[in-house]
Amino acid sequence: MDLARPQVAALRTRSAAARLGLVAVPVAFFAVFFAYPVAAIVARGLHVDGAWRFGRLWDVLGQSDIRHVLWFTTWQALASTALTLLIALPGAYVFARFDFPGKQVLRAVVTVPFVLPTVVVGTAFLALVGRGGLLDELWGVRLDTTVWAILLAHVFFNYAVVVRTVGGLWAQLDPRQEEAARMLGASRWTAWRTVTLPALGPAVAAAALMVFLFTFTSFGVVQILGGPAFSTLEVEIYRQTSEIFDLSTAAVLTIVQFLAVGFILAVHAWTVRRRESALRLVDASVTARRPRGAGQWALLAGVLAVVAVLLVLPLAVLVRRSLDAPGFGYYRALTESDGGVFLVAPIEAIGNSLRYAVVATLIAVLVGGLAAAALTRRDAGRFVRGFDALLMLPLGVSAVTVGFGFLISLDEPPLDLRSSWILVPLAQALVGVPFVVRTMLPVLRAVDDRLREAAAVLGASPWRVWREIDLPMVRRALLIAAGFAFAVSLGEFGATVFIARPDNPTLPVAVARLLGRAGDLNYGQAMALSTVLMVVCAVALLVLERLRTDRTGEF
């Protein structure tokens, strides 16, 4: 349909105004529940006796123990990233190039660790390498409170990042290019090094930066497995805030982490843009084939062994430890309240987490959906494009800072929410919104603007245009986004540990509190609750796998 230019211009003007109206809700949400609490705690730490103490930055960074924390945070993130790439790249190749029975089920199994809360990851490895763990039972070896336990747990958590990010692109690279190089006399290694590796470079770099980001800001894993000897920036911020009550030091560390993660996200965005624009891809379904020869079958067997030992075994040991007490004793103990750490029976954390996660998902879908709709047009203004980058900030700021910021900033009317249950889902939604936006935005941008313009010219209201044009195309993406937001909300720990009330604990908070208490009963209950949380997250993942609309294998 050819529309008159004045009509199109008027429609686009109204569309721009509507887009600014849509972005108003996400901007207000982030301003009140993210920028304000973070600024409040930073100001509380650096504004002392009526004056700004910026010299405190150098005082804190000059402390030897803080320099040790900064060094360990960076060193373990680099080591975790290198180890993850070394172990996961063969898996990326197998998933990209091989076709074998059970491949889709195995892909889901590989992805389960990534959606698990970090508290569960730490607990699973504690059951494997900690006191009374499998290694302790078989050989008397304990690796908890060692750096190796932390590194292996980070590989466990991030294995799927490399497999999905690199493997997704690898599956779409045309294999005939490498075959042509071999026909011209190049060896298999030379052909891979000169043809395939340069094409995979941006994807490998993007995966490495994502893994580095997740491990640089690691909290739950290090908190459980590191003990007093090891502390990342995130753990140190928590310690300075909740144990020492030194807000000044916590504020400085928050600024340092924010700047470091902001740089990482900027580099990551640059590599993603390179990856999206640099290659001509083919259908992934035509590149996979059954393994040929003893070498390829051995590679497949090796990858399956790594998955079994590194990914499946810790979860299996976690489940086994939760069943050590006869007659499901640890699970039955979850129904009893001891009047100690919990004011209610620990099992009530399951219902609390589910309720909080549902509310957080609704908030994240509403805020993230409006933001994605505002960002749909590629010709969006500079302000809207800038807001796109701001949506990623909750992933770069300490969740501990956000949680404690809630307590010290949202304590006066009209936002006196410290005693309200809504604080928990609000904090969880902050982390879920970026996942919603990144899931929905590509689908919304794929909708032809001319369809919307034609419907508007024919008299459809903006709501009807959305309902008739956008919603049918974005429905699955919306469900996937809701699933990701639900899984992320269910496992959020850094902020929730501050604001969850003792009579309404969430599953991650309950697990951490049980692990912090002595006694086999508390340890067993922590294993049981972690198993429940793992099962809920795994079910959410399986639903996501069935709803996925793309087959590229990327996040």
Tab-separated table of N, CA, C and O in Angstrom, residues 382-489:
chain	number	residue	atom	x	y	z
A	382	ARG	N	18.870	10.193	19.887
A	382	ARG	CA	20.080	9.933	20.663
A	382	ARG	C	19.743	9.583	22.105
A	382	ARG	O	20.375	8.733	22.714
A	383	PHE	N	18.723	10.250	22.652
A	383	PHE	CA	18.348	9.963	24.039
A	383	PHE	C	17.889	8.521	24.192
A	383	PHE	O	18.286	7.823	25.123
A	384	VAL	N	17.080	8.050	23.242
A	384	VAL	CA	16.569	6.685	23.327
A	384	VAL	C	17.706	5.682	23.162
A	384	VAL	O	17.784	4.671	23.860
A	385	ARG	N	18.634	5.957	22.233
A	385	ARG	CA	19.773	5.057	22.047
A	385	ARG	C	20.643	5.030	23.299
A	385	ARG	O	21.186	4.000	23.689
A	386	GLY	N	20.805	6.184	23.927
A	386	GLY	CA	21.570	6.216	25.176
A	386	GLY	C	20.893	5.427	26.273
A	386	GLY	O	21.554	4.758	27.075
A	387	PHE	N	19.565	5.472	26.316
A	387	PHE	CA	18.827	4.718	27.316
A	387	PHE	C	19.014	3.215	27.110
A	387	PHE	O	19.011	2.447	28.081
A	388	ASP	N	19.204	2.801	25.863
A	388	ASP	CA	19.463	1.395	25.573
A	388	ASP	C	20.689	0.920	26.342
A	388	ASP	O	20.702	-0.173	26.927
A	389	ALA	N	21.738	1.730	26.352
A	389	ALA	CA	22.950	1.356	27.088
A	389	ALA	C	22.722	1.388	28.599
A	389	ALA	O	23.243	0.539	29.331
A	390	LEU	N	21.932	2.360	29.073
A	390	LEU	CA	21.692	2.474	30.513
A	390	LEU	C	20.956	1.264	31.079
A	390	LEU	O	21.084	0.952	32.260
A	391	LEU	N	20.181	0.576	30.229
A	391	LEU	CA	19.427	-0.576	30.700
A	391	LEU	C	20.332	-1.705	31.181
A	391	LEU	O	19.898	-2.571	31.951
A	392	MET	N	21.589	-1.708	30.729
A	392	MET	CA	22.513	-2.765	31.122
A	392	MET	C	23.217	-2.471	32.451
A	392	MET	O	23.899	-3.337	32.991
A	393	LEU	N	23.061	-1.263	32.971
A	393	LEU	CA	23.804	-0.881	34.172
A	393	LEU	C	23.528	-1.764	35.390
A	393	LEU	O	24.437	-2.006	36.184
A	394	PRO	N	22.283	-2.248	35.608
A	394	PRO	CA	22.084	-3.111	36.783
A	394	PRO	C	22.970	-4.348	36.787
A	394	PRO	O	23.231	-4.915	37.854
A	395	LEU	N	23.437	-4.776	35.605
A	395	LEU	CA	24.337	-5.918	35.561
A	395	LEU	C	25.763	-5.532	35.932
A	395	LEU	O	26.603	-6.402	36.156
A	396	GLY	N	26.036	-4.222	35.975
A	396	GLY	CA	27.387	-3.767	36.243
A	396	GLY	C	27.585	-3.152	37.609
A	396	GLY	O	28.710	-2.848	37.989
A	397	VAL	N	26.514	-2.945	38.342
A	397	VAL	CA	26.606	-2.370	39.682
A	397	VAL	C	26.382	-3.481	40.702
A	397	VAL	O	25.568	-4.377	40.501
A	398	SER	N	27.105	-3.417	41.778
A	398	SER	CA	26.991	-4.427	42.818
A	398	SER	C	25.547	-4.574	43.290
A	398	SER	O	24.910	-3.602	43.699
A	399	ALA	N	25.041	-5.807	43.221
A	399	ALA	CA	23.687	-6.066	43.728
A	399	ALA	C	23.617	-5.818	45.220
A	399	ALA	O	22.573	-5.426	45.753
A	400	VAL	N	24.737	-6.029	45.912
A	400	VAL	CA	24.799	-5.742	47.344
A	400	VAL	C	24.558	-4.253	47.586
A	400	VAL	O	23.822	-3.858	48.497
A	401	THR	N	25.167	-3.405	46.747
A	401	THR	CA	24.982	-1.963	46.866
A	401	THR	C	23.522	-1.586	46.640
A	401	THR	O	22.967	-0.739	47.353
A	402	VAL	N	22.912	-2.202	45.628
A	402	VAL	CA	21.505	-1.908	45.344
A	402	VAL	C	20.632	-2.296	46.529
A	402	VAL	O	19.763	-1.526	46.969
A	403	GLY	N	20.854	-3.487	47.083
A	403	GLY	CA	20.035	-3.944	48.203
A	403	GLY	C	20.169	-3.068	49.425
A	403	GLY	O	19.162	-2.675	50.038
A	404	PHE	N	21.403	-2.734	49.791
A	404	PHE	CA	21.589	-1.875	50.961
A	404	PHE	C	21.110	-0.456	50.662
A	404	PHE	O	20.602	0.234	51.556
A	405	GLY	N	21.251	-0.023	49.405
A	405	GLY	CA	20.736	1.289	49.017
A	405	GLY	C	19.239	1.384	49.185
A	405	GLY	O	18.703	2.442	49.554
A	406	PHE	N	18.538	0.279	48.924
A	406	PHE	CA	17.093	0.250	49.160
A	406	PHE	C	16.784	0.574	50.624
A	406	PHE	O	15.850	1.324	50.917
A	407	LEU	N	17.553	-0.006	51.515
A	407	LEU	CA	17.264	0.156	52.941
A	407	LEU	C	17.481	1.585	53.422
A	407	LEU	O	16.741	2.078	54.278
A	408	ILE	N	18.511	2.260	52.909
A	408	ILE	CA	18.829	3.586	53.436
A	408	ILE	C	18.186	4.719	52.646
A	408	ILE	O	18.222	5.868	53.086
A	409	SER	N	17.596	4.422	51.491
A	409	SER	CA	17.000	5.495	50.679
A	409	SER	C	15.481	5.430	50.627
A	409	SER	O	14.811	6.468	50.582
A	410	LEU	N	14.932	4.228	50.637
A	410	LEU	CA	13.482	4.090	50.534
A	410	LEU	C	12.881	3.950	51.930
A	410	LEU	O	12.171	2.987	52.243
A	411	ASP	N	13.166	4.965	52.766
A	411	ASP	CA	12.748	4.888	54.165
A	411	ASP	C	11.938	6.095	54.623
A	411	ASP	O	11.723	6.280	55.814
A	412	GLU	N	11.520	6.936	53.673
A	412	GLU	CA	10.728	8.106	54.015
A	412	GLU	C	9.552	8.228	53.050
A	412	GLU	O	9.667	7.869	51.882
A	413	PRO	N	8.405	8.740	53.539
A	413	PRO	CA	7.272	8.953	52.636
A	413	PRO	C	7.667	9.894	51.500
A	413	PRO	O	8.495	10.801	51.700
A	414	PRO	N	7.138	9.711	50.294
A	414	PRO	CA	6.109	8.719	49.932
A	414	PRO	C	6.674	7.364	49.538
A	414	PRO	O	5.947	6.511	49.037
A	415	LEU	N	7.989	7.140	49.730
A	415	LEU	CA	8.598	5.870	49.344
A	415	LEU	C	9.202	5.179	50.569
A	415	LEU	O	10.352	4.763	50.561
A	416	ASP	N	8.414	5.059	51.614
A	416	ASP	CA	8.845	4.328	52.797
A	416	ASP	C	8.460	2.861	52.612
A	416	ASP	O	7.362	2.428	52.975
A	417	LEU	N	9.376	2.113	52.013
A	417	LEU	CA	9.067	0.738	51.622
A	417	LEU	C	9.879	-0.291	52.396
A	417	LEU	O	9.838	-1.477	52.067
A	418	ARG	N	10.613	0.129	53.415
A	418	ARG	CA	11.518	-0.810	54.085
A	418	ARG	C	10.797	-1.996	54.705
A	418	ARG	O	11.350	-3.082	54.782
A	419	SER	N	9.577	-1.788	55.142
A	419	SER	CA	8.827	-2.878	55.761
A	419	SER	C	7.885	-3.562	54.786
A	419	SER	O	7.120	-4.440	55.177
A	420	SER	N	7.961	-3.192	53.504
A	420	SER	CA	7.049	-3.741	52.506
A	420	SER	C	7.688	-4.918	51.772
A	420	SER	O	8.885	-4.907	51.464
A	421	TRP	N	6.879	-5.918	51.461
A	421	TRP	CA	7.353	-7.092	50.739
A	421	TRP	C	7.746	-6.754	49.304
A	421	TRP	O	8.525	-7.483	48.673
A	422	ILE	N	7.252	-5.632	48.758
A	422	ILE	CA	7.472	-5.303	47.350
A	422	ILE	C	8.935	-4.992	47.062
A	422	ILE	O	9.366	-5.029	45.907
A	423	LEU	N	9.729	-4.693	48.099
A	423	LEU	CA	11.144	-4.391	47.874
A	423	LEU	C	11.867	-5.543	47.183
A	423	LEU	O	12.712	-5.331	46.315
A	424	VAL	N	11.560	-6.770	47.580
A	424	VAL	CA	12.260	-7.927	47.016
A	424	VAL	C	11.988	-8.068	45.527
A	424	VAL	O	12.929	-8.135	44.723
A	425	PRO	N	10.737	-8.133	45.065
A	425	PRO	CA	10.525	-8.236	43.612
A	425	PRO	C	11.012	-7.019	42.839
A	425	PRO	O	11.399	-7.149	41.673
A	426	LEU	N	11.020	-5.840	43.450
A	426	LEU	CA	11.564	-4.670	42.751
A	426	LEU	C	13.055	-4.850	42.480
A	426	LEU	O	13.544	-4.558	41.380
A	427	ALA	N	13.792	-5.336	43.481
A	427	ALA	CA	15.221	-5.582	43.291
A	427	ALA	C	15.456	-6.683	42.273
A	427	ALA	O	16.373	-6.602	41.435
A	428	GLN	N	14.650	-7.728	42.311
A	428	GLN	CA	14.796	-8.819	41.357
A	428	GLN	C	14.466	-8.367	39.931
A	428	GLN	O	15.117	-8.778	38.971
A	429	ALA	N	13.467	-7.506	39.805
A	429	ALA	CA	13.066	-7.028	38.478
A	429	ALA	C	14.168	-6.204	37.823
A	429	ALA	O	14.295	-6.201	36.589
A	430	LEU	N	14.968	-5.494	38.621
A	430	LEU	CA	16.057	-4.701	38.055
A	430	LEU	C	17.012	-5.567	37.243
A	430	LEU	O	17.518	-5.147	36.202
A	431	VAL	N	17.258	-6.780	37.715
A	431	VAL	CA	18.155	-7.684	37.002
A	431	VAL	C	17.437	-8.354	35.837
A	431	VAL	O	18.063	-8.698	34.834
A	432	GLY	N	16.129	-8.529	35.930
A	432	GLY	CA	15.389	-9.190	34.864
A	432	GLY	C	15.119	-8.317	33.657
A	432	GLY	O	15.006	-8.822	32.532
A	433	VAL	N	15.021	-6.993	33.857
A	433	VAL	CA	14.688	-6.091	32.742
A	433	VAL	C	15.667	-6.198	31.580
A	433	VAL	O	15.251	-6.275	30.416
A	434	PRO	N	17.002	-6.192	31.805
A	434	PRO	CA	17.906	-6.308	30.651
A	434	PRO	C	17.690	-7.569	29.830
A	434	PRO	O	17.805	-7.541	28.596
A	435	PHE	N	17.355	-8.692	30.477
A	435	PHE	CA	17.089	-9.924	29.744
A	435	PHE	C	15.830	-9.792	28.904
A	435	PHE	O	15.759	-10.293	27.777
A	436	VAL	N	14.818	-9.124	29.452
A	436	VAL	CA	13.581	-8.922	28.695
A	436	VAL	C	13.840	-8.072	27.453
A	436	VAL	O	13.405	-8.398	26.348
A	437	VAL	N	14.568	-6.983	27.621
A	437	VAL	CA	14.844	-6.082	26.501
A	437	VAL	C	15.643	-6.804	25.423
A	437	VAL	O	15.324	-6.727	24.228
A	438	ARG	N	16.710	-7.526	25.819
A	438	ARG	CA	17.563	-8.188	24.836
A	438	ARG	C	16.844	-9.316	24.123
A	438	ARG	O	17.206	-9.678	23.018
A	439	THR	N	15.828	-9.899	24.741
A	439	THR	CA	15.074	-10.973	24.103
A	439	THR	C	14.030	-10.432	23.128
A	439	THR	O	13.846	-10.968	22.023
A	440	MET	N	13.350	-9.358	23.517
A	440	MET	CA	12.246	-8.851	22.706
A	440	MET	C	12.690	-7.904	21.603
A	440	MET	O	12.057	-7.835	20.538
A	441	LEU	N	13.771	-7.170	21.814
A	441	LEU	CA	14.156	-6.119	20.882
A	441	LEU	C	14.424	-6.628	19.465
A	441	LEU	O	13.928	-6.032	18.490
A	442	PRO	N	15.191	-7.712	19.271
A	442	PRO	CA	15.427	-8.159	17.897
A	442	PRO	C	14.151	-8.547	17.154
A	442	PRO	O	14.025	-8.301	15.952
A	443	VAL	N	13.197	-9.145	17.868
A	443	VAL	CA	11.947	-9.545	17.226
A	443	VAL	C	11.114	-8.322	16.863
A	443	VAL	O	10.552	-8.228	15.762
A	444	LEU	N	11.020	-7.360	17.761
A	444	LEU	CA	10.253	-6.148	17.469
A	444	LEU	C	10.854	-5.371	16.307
A	444	LEU	O	10.128	-4.805	15.478
A	445	ARG	N	12.172	-5.347	16.223
A	445	ARG	CA	12.815	-4.631	15.126
A	445	ARG	C	12.628	-5.326	13.784
A	445	ARG	O	12.802	-4.711	12.733
A	446	ALA	N	12.297	-6.628	13.827
A	446	ALA	CA	12.074	-7.355	12.587
A	446	ALA	C	10.699	-7.084	11.986
A	446	ALA	O	10.446	-7.416	10.818
A	447	VAL	N	9.797	-6.471	12.758
A	447	VAL	CA	8.458	-6.162	12.244
A	447	VAL	C	8.552	-4.970	11.293
A	447	VAL	O	9.145	-3.938	11.624
A	448	ASP	N	7.961	-5.117	10.109
A	448	ASP	CA	8.002	-4.059	9.097
A	448	ASP	C	7.181	-2.862	9.573
A	448	ASP	O	5.982	-2.982	9.869
A	449	ASP	N	7.825	-1.673	9.655
A	449	ASP	CA	7.132	-0.466	10.099
A	449	ASP	C	5.955	-0.125	9.205
A	449	ASP	O	4.982	0.504	9.648
A	450	ARG	N	6.023	-0.533	7.933
A	450	ARG	CA	4.933	-0.195	7.008
A	450	ARG	C	3.631	-0.877	7.405
A	450	ARG	O	2.547	-0.359	7.116
A	451	LEU	N	3.715	-2.022	8.058
A	451	LEU	CA	2.493	-2.682	8.533
A	451	LEU	C	1.823	-1.838	9.612
A	451	LEU	O	0.594	-1.674	9.612
A	452	ARG	N	2.632	-1.301	10.527
A	452	ARG	CA	2.074	-0.447	11.561
A	452	ARG	C	1.478	0.824	10.961
A	452	ARG	O	0.395	1.275	11.371
A	453	GLU	N	2.186	1.416	10.013
A	453	GLU	CA	1.712	2.653	9.392
A	453	GLU	C	0.414	2.423	8.626
A	453	GLU	O	-0.515	3.252	8.688
A	454	ALA	N	0.328	1.305	7.931
A	454	ALA	CA	-0.890	1.010	7.183
A	454	ALA	C	-2.079	0.831	8.112
A	454	ALA	O	-3.180	1.334	7.857
A	455	ALA	N	-1.872	0.109	9.213
A	455	ALA	CA	-2.959	-0.089	10.175
A	455	ALA	C	-3.391	1.235	10.785
A	455	ALA	O	-4.596	1.485	10.978
A	456	ALA	N	-2.419	2.123	11.092
A	456	ALA	CA	-2.764	3.426	11.666
A	456	ALA	C	-3.534	4.280	10.681
A	456	ALA	O	-4.488	4.977	11.049
A	457	VAL	N	-3.156	4.259	9.406
A	457	VAL	CA	-3.862	5.039	8.388
A	457	VAL	C	-5.301	4.569	8.234
A	457	VAL	O	-6.230	5.357	7.985
A	458	LEU	N	-5.504	3.264	8.416
A	458	LEU	CA	-6.856	2.713	8.305
A	458	LEU	C	-7.686	2.951	9.562
A	458	LEU	O	-8.811	2.468	9.660
A	459	GLY	N	-7.131	3.706	10.518
A	459	GLY	CA	-7.913	4.123	11.680
A	459	GLY	C	-7.674	3.335	12.949
A	459	GLY	O	-8.357	3.569	13.951
A	460	ALA	N	-6.722	2.398	12.947
A	460	ALA	CA	-6.462	1.606	14.151
A	460	ALA	C	-5.790	2.467	15.219
A	460	ALA	O	-4.896	3.260	14.923
A	461	SER	N	-6.222	2.296	16.449
A	461	SER	CA	-5.587	3.005	17.569
A	461	SER	C	-4.224	2.388	17.843
A	461	SER	O	-3.943	1.264	17.428
A	462	PRO	N	-3.340	3.109	18.557
A	462	PRO	CA	-2.025	2.524	18.891
A	462	PRO	C	-2.139	1.190	19.624
A	462	PRO	O	-1.349	0.279	19.370
A	463	TRP	N	-3.118	1.082	20.535
A	463	TRP	CA	-3.295	-0.178	21.243
A	463	TRP	C	-3.687	-1.300	20.288
A	463	TRP	O	-3.166	-2.417	20.384
A	464	ARG	N	-4.581	-0.985	19.323
A	464	ARG	CA	-4.993	-2.021	18.387
A	464	ARG	C	-3.858	-2.390	17.436
A	464	ARG	O	-3.711	-3.556	17.050
A	465	VAL	N	-3.044	-1.409	17.047
A	465	VAL	CA	-1.879	-1.701	16.200
A	465	VAL	C	-0.964	-2.678	16.920
A	465	VAL	O	-0.474	-3.656	16.333
A	466	TRP	N	-0.705	-2.420	18.209
A	466	TRP	CA	0.131	-3.329	18.986
A	466	TRP	C	-0.504	-4.708	19.077
A	466	TRP	O	0.173	-5.728	18.901
A	467	ARG	N	-1.830	-4.749	19.335
A	467	ARG	CA	-2.502	-6.033	19.529
A	467	ARG	C	-2.596	-6.835	18.239
A	467	ARG	O	-2.454	-8.060	18.251
A	468	GLU	N	-2.809	-6.156	17.107
A	468	GLU	CA	-3.026	-6.856	15.849
A	468	GLU	C	-1.739	-7.104	15.062
A	468	GLU	O	-1.659	-8.074	14.305
A	469	ILE	N	-0.754	-6.230	15.202
A	469	ILE	CA	0.461	-6.332	14.387
A	469	ILE	C	1.636	-6.894	15.205
A	469	ILE	O	2.225	-7.919	14.848
A	470	ASP	N	1.974	-6.235	16.298
A	470	ASP	CA	3.178	-6.611	17.042
A	470	ASP	C	3.000	-7.869	17.884
A	470	ASP	O	3.867	-8.742	17.886
A	471	LEU	N	1.896	-7.939	18.629
A	471	LEU	CA	1.733	-9.013	19.596
A	471	LEU	C	1.795	-10.402	18.972
A	471	LEU	O	2.474	-11.290	19.521
A	472	PRO	N	1.120	-10.676	17.830
A	472	PRO	CA	1.218	-12.022	17.255
A	472	PRO	C	2.658	-12.419	16.919
A	472	PRO	O	3.016	-13.590	17.010
A	473	MET	N	3.476	-11.440	16.518
A	473	MET	CA	4.856	-11.753	16.130
A	473	MET	C	5.791	-11.851	17.327
A	473	MET	O	6.811	-12.539	17.271
A	474	VAL	N	5.469	-11.137	18.387
A	474	VAL	CA	6.381	-11.065	19.523
A	474	VAL	C	5.929	-11.947	20.683
A	474	VAL	O	6.581	-12.000	21.709
A	475	ARG	N	4.818	-12.684	20.486
A	475	ARG	CA	4.249	-13.440	21.604
A	475	ARG	C	5.249	-14.442	22.184
A	475	ARG	O	5.440	-14.532	23.392
A	476	ARG	N	5.906	-15.218	21.307
A	476	ARG	CA	6.853	-16.212	21.807
A	476	ARG	C	8.057	-15.551	22.477
A	476	ARG	O	8.542	-16.018	23.504
A	477	ALA	N	8.544	-14.478	21.865
A	477	ALA	CA	9.668	-13.766	22.473
A	477	ALA	C	9.270	-13.225	23.841
A	477	ALA	O	10.085	-13.206	24.775
A	478	LEU	N	8.029	-12.800	23.974
A	478	LEU	CA	7.542	-12.296	25.253
A	478	LEU	C	7.534	-13.404	26.301
A	478	LEU	O	7.928	-13.201	27.455
A	479	LEU	N	7.112	-14.595	25.903
A	479	LEU	CA	7.104	-15.720	26.831
A	479	LEU	C	8.522	-16.129	27.220
A	479	LEU	O	8.797	-16.455	28.383
A	480	ILE	N	9.437	-16.115	26.241
A	480	ILE	CA	10.833	-16.437	26.540
A	480	ILE	C	11.418	-15.409	27.496
A	480	ILE	O	12.119	-15.744	28.460
A	481	ALA	N	11.140	-14.135	27.225
A	481	ALA	CA	11.628	-13.073	28.102
A	481	ALA	C	11.091	-13.244	29.521
A	481	ALA	O	11.825	-13.071	30.503
A	482	ALA	N	9.810	-13.595	29.630
A	482	ALA	CA	9.222	-13.817	30.953
A	482	ALA	C	9.896	-14.994	31.646
A	482	ALA	O	10.144	-14.958	32.859
A	483	GLY	N	10.217	-16.039	30.889
A	483	GLY	CA	10.896	-17.191	31.484
A	483	GLY	C	12.279	-16.849	32.010
A	483	GLY	O	12.664	-17.267	33.108
A	484	PHE	N	13.042	-16.075	31.222
A	484	PHE	CA	14.361	-15.656	31.685
A	484	PHE	C	14.244	-14.773	32.926
A	484	PHE	O	15.004	-14.926	33.887
A	485	ALA	N	13.312	-13.827	32.897
A	485	ALA	CA	13.133	-12.941	34.047
A	485	ALA	C	12.746	-13.742	35.286
A	485	ALA	O	13.208	-13.454	36.399
A	486	PHE	N	11.905	-14.764	35.114
A	486	PHE	CA	11.489	-15.599	36.236
A	486	PHE	C	12.681	-16.351	36.818
A	486	PHE	O	12.879	-16.382	38.049
A	487	ALA	N	13.501	-16.970	35.945
A	487	ALA	CA	14.655	-17.741	36.417
A	487	ALA	C	15.665	-16.835	37.123
A	487	ALA	O	16.210	-17.191	38.181
A	488	VAL	N	15.921	-15.655	36.545
A	488	VAL	CA	16.875	-14.728	37.148
A	488	VAL	C	16.357	-14.225	38.488
A	488	VAL	O	17.105	-14.125	39.472
A	489	SER	N	15.068	-13.900	38.551
A	489	SER	CA	14.480	-13.405	39.790
A	489	SER	C	14.510	-14.473	40.879
A	489	SER	O	14.764	-14.180	42.054
